[in-house]
Amino acid sequence: MTNSPLVSIRIPPETLERIDKLAQNLYPSRRAGKNPNRSQVILDAIEQFLTEHELQQEYGNNSDVIDERINKALQRYQKHIEAQIKEYIDNKFLAYTYNLKRHLSNPAKKL
C-alpha cells in the first residue's frame, strides 16, 4: 500500500468513532500504545460498497439471482458447520465411553 495515492477526506466525529471501534475489533494495533488500523476498515467499506454496486449493475434488481447466490453460500456454510458439529459430538462421545470403561473396569475409583 505504500505505492497507493494519499486521499484526504472529512469524516464526521460520530462516524469516525464507529470506525475506530470496529478497527479495534478487526485490526488492532500490533504494537502497544498504537492506534488500530482505521484505514483498513475504511478500505474494506469502500471495497464492499463497490462490489455491491457492481453486482447491482450486473444483475440489476433481479433478486432471484441474488437469492440463489445467497442460498449457495449458506449451503456451503451449513456443510462446513455440520462437519464441525459432528466432530465435536464424536469427541464428546469418545471421552464419555473412555470414562465409562475406566469406571466399569475399576468401580472403586470415582470419575
mmCIF file with all atom_site columns, C-alpha atoms in Angstrom:
data_model
loop_
_atom_site.group_PDB
_atom_site.id
_atom_site.type_symbol
_atom_site.label_atom_id
_atom_site.label_alt_id
_atom_site.label_comp_id
_atom_site.label_asym_id
_atom_site.label_entity_id
_atom_site.label_seq_id
_atom_site.pdbx_PDB_ins_code
_atom_site.Cartn_x
_atom_site.Cartn_y
_atom_site.Cartn_z
_atom_site.occupancy
_atom_site.B_iso_or_equiv
_atom_site.pdbx_formal_charge
_atom_site.auth_seq_id
_atom_site.auth_comp_id
_atom_site.auth_asym_id
_atom_site.auth_atom_id
_atom_site.pdbx_PDB_model_num
ATOM 1   C CA . MET A 1 1   ? 0.000   0.000   0.000   1.00 0.00 ? 1   MET A CA 1
ATOM 2   C CA . THR A 1 2   ? 2.985   2.329   0.126   1.00 0.00 ? 2   THR A CA 1
ATOM 3   C CA . ASN A 1 3   ? 2.554   2.975   -3.603  1.00 0.00 ? 3   ASN A CA 1
ATOM 4   C CA . SER A 1 4   ? -1.098  3.945   -3.139  1.00 0.00 ? 4   SER A CA 1
ATOM 5   C CA . PRO A 1 5   ? -2.008  7.601   -3.624  1.00 0.00 ? 5   PRO A CA 1
ATOM 6   C CA . LEU A 1 6   ? -2.891  9.555   -0.494  1.00 0.00 ? 6   LEU A CA 1
ATOM 7   C CA . VAL A 1 7   ? -6.526  10.697  -0.329  1.00 0.00 ? 7   VAL A CA 1
ATOM 8   C CA . SER A 1 8   ? -7.820  13.085  2.291   1.00 0.00 ? 8   SER A CA 1
ATOM 9   C CA . ILE A 1 9   ? -11.482 13.078  3.353   1.00 0.00 ? 9   ILE A CA 1
ATOM 10  C CA . ARG A 1 10  ? -13.511 14.584  6.156   1.00 0.00 ? 10  ARG A CA 1
ATOM 11  C CA . ILE A 1 11  ? -15.417 12.143  8.349   1.00 0.00 ? 11  ILE A CA 1
ATOM 12  C CA . PRO A 1 12  ? -17.971 13.209  10.973  1.00 0.00 ? 12  PRO A CA 1
ATOM 13  C CA . PRO A 1 13  ? -16.789 12.502  14.551  1.00 0.00 ? 13  PRO A CA 1
ATOM 14  C CA . GLU A 1 14  ? -19.634 10.044  15.218  1.00 0.00 ? 14  GLU A CA 1
ATOM 15  C CA . THR A 1 15  ? -18.749 8.014   12.135  1.00 0.00 ? 15  THR A CA 1
ATOM 16  C CA . LEU A 1 16  ? -15.052 8.110   12.971  1.00 0.00 ? 16  LEU A CA 1
ATOM 17  C CA . GLU A 1 17  ? -15.821 6.839   16.460  1.00 0.00 ? 17  GLU A CA 1
ATOM 18  C CA . ARG A 1 18  ? -17.738 3.902   14.967  1.00 0.00 ? 18  ARG A CA 1
ATOM 19  C CA . ILE A 1 19  ? -14.866 3.213   12.570  1.00 0.00 ? 19  ILE A CA 1
ATOM 20  C CA . ASP A 1 20  ? -12.369 3.235   15.438  1.00 0.00 ? 20  ASP A CA 1
ATOM 21  C CA . LYS A 1 21  ? -14.466 0.778   17.466  1.00 0.00 ? 21  LYS A CA 1
ATOM 22  C CA . LEU A 1 22  ? -14.674 -1.571  14.504  1.00 0.00 ? 22  LEU A CA 1
ATOM 23  C CA . ALA A 1 23  ? -10.963 -1.160  13.797  1.00 0.00 ? 23  ALA A CA 1
ATOM 24  C CA . GLN A 1 24  ? -10.163 -2.095  17.402  1.00 0.00 ? 24  GLN A CA 1
ATOM 25  C CA . ASN A 1 25  ? -12.069 -5.368  16.931  1.00 0.00 ? 25  ASN A CA 1
ATOM 26  C CA . LEU A 1 26  ? -10.934 -6.210  13.406  1.00 0.00 ? 26  LEU A CA 1
ATOM 27  C CA . TYR A 1 27  ? -7.483  -4.650  13.058  1.00 0.00 ? 27  TYR A CA 1
ATOM 28  C CA . PRO A 1 28  ? -5.981  -3.861  16.488  1.00 0.00 ? 28  PRO A CA 1
ATOM 29  C CA . SER A 1 29  ? -2.529  -2.357  16.666  1.00 0.00 ? 29  SER A CA 1
ATOM 30  C CA . ARG A 1 30  ? 0.360   -4.801  16.578  1.00 0.00 ? 30  ARG A CA 1
ATOM 31  C CA . ARG A 1 31  ? 2.373   -2.555  18.878  1.00 0.00 ? 31  ARG A CA 1
ATOM 32  C CA . ALA A 1 32  ? 1.392   -1.477  22.359  1.00 0.00 ? 32  ALA A CA 1
ATOM 33  C CA . GLY A 1 33  ? 0.132   2.086   22.619  1.00 0.00 ? 33  GLY A CA 1
ATOM 34  C CA . LYS A 1 34  ? -0.523  2.491   18.897  1.00 0.00 ? 34  LYS A CA 1
ATOM 35  C CA . ASN A 1 35  ? -3.890  3.061   17.205  1.00 0.00 ? 35  ASN A CA 1
ATOM 36  C CA . PRO A 1 36  ? -5.870  0.346   15.420  1.00 0.00 ? 36  PRO A CA 1
ATOM 37  C CA . ASN A 1 37  ? -5.846  0.330   11.625  1.00 0.00 ? 37  ASN A CA 1
ATOM 38  C CA . ARG A 1 38  ? -8.836  2.517   10.786  1.00 0.00 ? 38  ARG A CA 1
ATOM 39  C CA . SER A 1 39  ? -7.598  2.883   7.200   1.00 0.00 ? 39  SER A CA 1
ATOM 40  C CA . GLN A 1 40  ? -8.184  -0.825  6.607   1.00 0.00 ? 40  GLN A CA 1
ATOM 41  C CA . VAL A 1 41  ? -11.757 -0.554  7.907   1.00 0.00 ? 41  VAL A CA 1
ATOM 42  C CA . ILE A 1 42  ? -12.400 2.335   5.516   1.00 0.00 ? 42  ILE A CA 1
ATOM 43  C CA . LEU A 1 43  ? -10.833 0.420   2.614   1.00 0.00 ? 43  LEU A CA 1
ATOM 44  C CA . ASP A 1 44  ? -12.959 -2.639  3.445   1.00 0.00 ? 44  ASP A CA 1
ATOM 45  C CA . ALA A 1 45  ? -16.104 -0.481  3.472   1.00 0.00 ? 45  ALA A CA 1
ATOM 46  C CA . ILE A 1 46  ? -15.242 1.098   0.130   1.00 0.00 ? 46  ILE A CA 1
ATOM 47  C CA . GLU A 1 47  ? -14.473 -2.313  -1.405  1.00 0.00 ? 47  GLU A CA 1
ATOM 48  C CA . GLN A 1 48  ? -17.772 -3.753  -0.143  1.00 0.00 ? 48  GLN A CA 1
ATOM 49  C CA . PHE A 1 49  ? -19.692 -0.757  -1.490  1.00 0.00 ? 49  PHE A CA 1
ATOM 50  C CA . LEU A 1 50  ? -18.030 -1.057  -4.903  1.00 0.00 ? 50  LEU A CA 1
ATOM 51  C CA . THR A 1 51  ? -18.655 -4.814  -5.057  1.00 0.00 ? 51  THR A CA 1
ATOM 52  C CA . GLU A 1 52  ? -22.326 -4.401  -4.169  1.00 0.00 ? 52  GLU A CA 1
ATOM 53  C CA . HIS A 1 53  ? -22.700 -1.619  -6.726  1.00 0.00 ? 53  HIS A CA 1
ATOM 54  C CA . GLU A 1 54  ? -21.049 -3.739  -9.435  1.00 0.00 ? 54  GLU A CA 1
ATOM 55  C CA . LEU A 1 55  ? -23.315 -6.686  -8.606  1.00 0.00 ? 55  LEU A CA 1
ATOM 56  C CA . GLN A 1 56  ? -26.348 -4.440  -8.797  1.00 0.00 ? 56  GLN A CA 1
ATOM 57  C CA . GLN A 1 57  ? -25.178 -3.146  -12.165 1.00 0.00 ? 57  GLN A CA 1
ATOM 58  C CA . GLU A 1 58  ? -24.566 -6.689  -13.395 1.00 0.00 ? 58  GLU A CA 1
ATOM 59  C CA . TYR A 1 59  ? -27.764 -8.257  -12.115 1.00 0.00 ? 59  TYR A CA 1
ATOM 60  C CA . GLY A 1 60  ? -29.995 -5.222  -11.773 1.00 0.00 ? 60  GLY A CA 1
ATOM 61  C CA . ASN A 1 61  ? -32.879 -5.758  -9.429  1.00 0.00 ? 61  ASN A CA 1
ATOM 62  C CA . ASN A 1 62  ? -33.035 -9.463  -10.212 1.00 0.00 ? 62  ASN A CA 1
ATOM 63  C CA . SER A 1 63  ? -33.495 -10.703 -6.680  1.00 0.00 ? 63  SER A CA 1
ATOM 64  C CA . ASP A 1 64  ? -33.755 -14.338 -7.850  1.00 0.00 ? 64  ASP A CA 1
ATOM 65  C CA . VAL A 1 65  ? -30.096 -14.379 -8.896  1.00 0.00 ? 65  VAL A CA 1
ATOM 66  C CA . ILE A 1 66  ? -29.016 -12.745 -5.647  1.00 0.00 ? 66  ILE A CA 1
ATOM 67  C CA . ASP A 1 67  ? -31.161 -15.143 -3.609  1.00 0.00 ? 67  ASP A CA 1
ATOM 68  C CA . GLU A 1 68  ? -29.616 -18.081 -5.446  1.00 0.00 ? 68  GLU A CA 1
ATOM 69  C CA . ARG A 1 69  ? -26.095 -16.866 -4.673  1.00 0.00 ? 69  ARG A CA 1
ATOM 70  C CA . ILE A 1 70  ? -27.003 -16.372 -1.011  1.00 0.00 ? 70  ILE A CA 1
ATOM 71  C CA . ASN A 1 71  ? -28.556 -19.857 -0.817  1.00 0.00 ? 71  ASN A CA 1
ATOM 72  C CA . LYS A 1 72  ? -25.437 -21.448 -2.333  1.00 0.00 ? 72  LYS A CA 1
ATOM 73  C CA . ALA A 1 73  ? -23.224 -19.656 0.179   1.00 0.00 ? 73  ALA A CA 1
ATOM 74  C CA . LEU A 1 74  ? -25.466 -20.755 3.050   1.00 0.00 ? 74  LEU A CA 1
ATOM 75  C CA . GLN A 1 75  ? -25.398 -24.369 1.856   1.00 0.00 ? 75  GLN A CA 1
ATOM 76  C CA . ARG A 1 76  ? -21.583 -24.356 1.757   1.00 0.00 ? 76  ARG A CA 1
ATOM 77  C CA . TYR A 1 77  ? -21.521 -22.843 5.236   1.00 0.00 ? 77  TYR A CA 1
ATOM 78  C CA . GLN A 1 78  ? -24.013 -25.407 6.547   1.00 0.00 ? 78  GLN A CA 1
ATOM 79  C CA . LYS A 1 79  ? -21.895 -28.328 5.281   1.00 0.00 ? 79  LYS A CA 1
ATOM 80  C CA . HIS A 1 80  ? -18.848 -26.845 6.997   1.00 0.00 ? 80  HIS A CA 1
ATOM 81  C CA . ILE A 1 81  ? -20.706 -26.346 10.285  1.00 0.00 ? 81  ILE A CA 1
ATOM 82  C CA . GLU A 1 82  ? -22.260 -29.822 10.165  1.00 0.00 ? 82  GLU A CA 1
ATOM 83  C CA . ALA A 1 83  ? -18.782 -31.369 9.912   1.00 0.00 ? 83  ALA A CA 1
ATOM 84  C CA . GLN A 1 84  ? -17.584 -29.376 12.916  1.00 0.00 ? 84  GLN A CA 1
ATOM 85  C CA . ILE A 1 85  ? -20.638 -30.299 14.986  1.00 0.00 ? 85  ILE A CA 1
ATOM 86  C CA . LYS A 1 86  ? -20.247 -33.985 14.098  1.00 0.00 ? 86  LYS A CA 1
ATOM 87  C CA . GLU A 1 87  ? -16.582 -33.916 15.101  1.00 0.00 ? 87  GLU A CA 1
ATOM 88  C CA . TYR A 1 88  ? -17.450 -32.234 18.406  1.00 0.00 ? 88  TYR A CA 1
ATOM 89  C CA . ILE A 1 89  ? -20.150 -34.810 19.207  1.00 0.00 ? 89  ILE A CA 1
ATOM 90  C CA . ASP A 1 90  ? -17.845 -37.689 18.246  1.00 0.00 ? 90  ASP A CA 1
ATOM 91  C CA . ASN A 1 91  ? -15.101 -36.376 20.530  1.00 0.00 ? 91  ASN A CA 1
ATOM 92  C CA . LYS A 1 92  ? -17.518 -35.961 23.441  1.00 0.00 ? 92  LYS A CA 1
ATOM 93  C CA . PHE A 1 93  ? -18.873 -39.468 22.885  1.00 0.00 ? 93  PHE A CA 1
ATOM 94  C CA . LEU A 1 94  ? -15.352 -40.937 22.809  1.00 0.00 ? 94  LEU A CA 1
ATOM 95  C CA . ALA A 1 95  ? -14.458 -39.175 26.050  1.00 0.00 ? 95  ALA A CA 1
ATOM 96  C CA . TYR A 1 96  ? -17.670 -40.400 27.681  1.00 0.00 ? 96  TYR A CA 1
ATOM 97  C CA . THR A 1 97  ? -17.121 -44.019 26.619  1.00 0.00 ? 97  THR A CA 1
ATOM 98  C CA . TYR A 1 98  ? -13.474 -43.888 27.751  1.00 0.00 ? 98  TYR A CA 1
ATOM 99  C CA . ASN A 1 99  ? -14.504 -42.644 31.216  1.00 0.00 ? 99  ASN A CA 1
ATOM 100 C CA . LEU A 1 100 ? -17.318 -45.184 31.413  1.00 0.00 ? 100 LEU A CA 1
ATOM 101 C CA . LYS A 1 101 ? -14.943 -48.045 30.551  1.00 0.00 ? 101 LYS A CA 1
ATOM 102 C CA . ARG A 1 102 ? -12.485 -46.855 33.199  1.00 0.00 ? 102 ARG A CA 1
ATOM 103 C CA . HIS A 1 103 ? -15.257 -46.682 35.782  1.00 0.00 ? 103 HIS A CA 1
ATOM 104 C CA . LEU A 1 104 ? -16.600 -50.142 34.887  1.00 0.00 ? 104 LEU A CA 1
ATOM 105 C CA . SER A 1 105 ? -13.154 -51.729 34.992  1.00 0.00 ? 105 SER A CA 1
ATOM 106 C CA . ASN A 1 106 ? -12.381 -50.201 38.382  1.00 0.00 ? 106 ASN A CA 1
ATOM 107 C CA . PRO A 1 107 ? -15.643 -49.368 40.181  1.00 0.00 ? 107 PRO A CA 1
ATOM 108 C CA . ALA A 1 108 ? -13.836 -48.406 43.405  1.00 0.00 ? 108 ALA A CA 1
ATOM 109 C CA . LYS A 1 109 ? -12.435 -45.255 41.748  1.00 0.00 ? 109 LYS A CA 1
ATOM 110 C CA . LYS A 1 110 ? -14.701 -42.294 41.207  1.00 0.00 ? 110 LYS A CA 1
ATOM 111 C CA . LEU A 1 111 ? -14.694 -40.431 37.902  1.00 0.00 ? 111 LEU A CA 1
#
